[in-house]
Amino acid sequence: NMKLGGLGPDYETIKEKKQKLKLQKEYSKQINEYNMKNIIVAQRLPAKPQVSSVSRQKALEYAKKIPRPKTFITRQSDQEVKEERVLPQAPNGTSLPQIPSLESLWNRHEKEKEVVAAFKALHIL
């Protein structure tokens, strides 16, 4: 029942490797135990002295003196607030988006009419 054509397993080298690994593990255990017994509590290094960085202090002072950008908060008039609160309701109950004022739509329409007239005059359309 031998497999012909092969050299077969080399049991002697396997035993040697196994013995070598076993010795390495034993040695590592011994070193670990020795080190655990002889640990000297390392003294912690003293904390770094708080040296005030001159350049950092200057930078912080400069940052305090810089004027901050103003945020533009436009307050809406009471009428606009009331208009926003009352949104038209669609038949199915969902609110519709707010419609721009009639004047702004009329102005936009007039401007677009002028643009179209200019294109017609140039025979582009």
Coordinates of C-alpha atoms in Angstrom, one line a residue:
N1 CA 0.0 0.0 0.0
M2 CA 2.8 2.4 -0.8
K3 CA 2.5 5.2 -3.2
L4 CA 5.0 4.6 -5.9
G5 CA 7.0 7.3 -7.5
G6 CA 7.3 9.6 -4.5
L7 CA 9.8 9.9 -1.7
G8 CA 7.2 9.8 1.0
P9 CA 7.1 11.8 4.2
D10 CA 10.4 12.3 6.1
Y11 CA 9.5 11.6 9.7
E12 CA 12.9 12.3 11.1
T13 CA 12.9 16.0 9.9
I14 CA 9.3 16.4 11.1
K15 CA 10.4 15.2 14.6
E16 CA 13.4 17.5 14.6
K17 CA 11.3 20.6 13.7
K18 CA 8.6 19.6 16.3
Q19 CA 11.3 19.3 19.0
K20 CA 12.9 22.6 17.9
L21 CA 9.5 24.4 18.2
K22 CA 8.9 22.8 21.6
L23 CA 12.2 24.1 22.9
Q24 CA 11.5 27.6 21.5
K25 CA 8.2 27.7 23.3
E26 CA 9.8 26.5 26.6
Y27 CA 12.5 29.1 26.3
S28 CA 10.0 31.9 25.6
K29 CA 8.0 30.9 28.6
Q30 CA 11.1 31.0 30.8
I31 CA 12.1 34.4 29.6
N32 CA 8.6 35.7 30.0
E33 CA 8.5 34.4 33.7
Y34 CA 11.9 35.9 34.4
N35 CA 10.8 39.3 33.0
M36 CA 7.6 39.3 34.9
K37 CA 9.5 38.6 38.2
N38 CA 12.1 41.2 37.6
I39 CA 10.0 44.1 36.3
I40 CA 11.2 47.3 37.7
V41 CA 8.5 49.9 37.7
A42 CA 9.8 52.4 35.3
Q43 CA 9.7 55.8 36.7
R44 CA 7.5 58.0 34.6
L45 CA 9.2 60.9 33.0
P46 CA 8.2 64.1 34.5
A47 CA 5.6 66.0 32.6
K48 CA 6.9 68.6 30.2
P49 CA 7.2 71.9 31.8
Q50 CA 4.5 74.3 30.6
V51 CA 6.5 76.6 28.5
S52 CA 4.2 79.3 27.2
S53 CA 4.9 79.6 23.5
V54 CA 5.3 83.2 22.6
S55 CA 4.3 82.7 19.0
R56 CA 1.2 80.8 20.1
Q57 CA 0.2 83.6 22.5
K58 CA 0.7 86.2 19.9
A59 CA -1.5 84.2 17.5
L60 CA -4.2 83.8 20.0
E61 CA -4.2 87.5 20.8
Y62 CA -4.3 88.3 17.1
A63 CA -7.2 86.0 16.6
K64 CA -9.2 87.7 19.4
K65 CA -8.7 91.1 17.7
I66 CA -9.8 90.1 14.2
P67 CA -13.3 91.4 13.5
R68 CA -15.7 88.5 12.8
P69 CA -17.7 88.6 9.6
K70 CA -21.2 89.8 10.1
T71 CA -24.0 87.4 9.3
F72 CA -26.8 89.0 7.4
I73 CA -30.1 88.0 8.9
T74 CA -32.9 89.7 7.1
R75 CA -35.9 90.0 9.3
Q76 CA -39.1 89.4 7.5
S77 CA -42.0 91.8 7.9
D78 CA -45.1 90.6 9.8
Q79 CA -47.1 90.3 6.6
E80 CA -44.5 88.0 5.0
V81 CA -44.4 85.8 8.1
K82 CA -48.2 85.5 8.0
E83 CA -48.1 84.6 4.3
E84 CA -45.6 81.9 4.9
R85 CA -47.6 80.4 7.7
V86 CA -50.8 80.1 5.6
L87 CA -49.9 77.8 2.8
P88 CA -52.6 76.9 0.3
Q89 CA -53.8 73.3 0.6
A90 CA -54.2 71.0 -2.3
P91 CA -57.4 68.9 -2.5
N92 CA -55.6 65.8 -1.2
G93 CA -54.4 67.7 1.9
T94 CA -50.7 68.4 1.0
S95 CA -49.4 71.9 1.1
L96 CA -48.4 73.6 -2.1
P97 CA -45.1 75.5 -2.5
Q98 CA -45.2 79.2 -1.9
I99 CA -46.1 81.2 -5.1
P100 CA -43.9 84.3 -5.9
S101 CA -45.7 87.6 -5.9
L102 CA -47.5 88.7 -9.0
E103 CA -45.4 91.8 -9.4
S104 CA -42.1 89.8 -9.5
L105 CA -43.7 87.4 -12.1
W106 CA -44.9 90.4 -14.2
N107 CA -41.4 92.0 -14.1
R108 CA -39.8 88.8 -15.1
H109 CA -42.3 88.4 -18.0
E110 CA -41.6 91.9 -19.3
K111 CA -37.8 91.3 -19.2
E112 CA -38.2 88.0 -21.1
K113 CA -40.4 89.7 -23.7
E114 CA -37.6 92.3 -24.2
V115 CA -35.0 89.6 -24.7
V116 CA -37.2 87.7 -27.2
A117 CA -37.8 91.0 -29.1
A118 CA -34.1 91.6 -29.3
F119 CA -33.5 88.1 -30.6
K120 CA -36.2 88.6 -33.3
A121 CA -34.6 91.9 -34.3
L122 CA -31.3 90.2 -34.8
H123 CA -33.1 87.4 -36.8
I124 CA -31.7 84.7 -34.4
L125 CA -35.0 83.1 -33.8

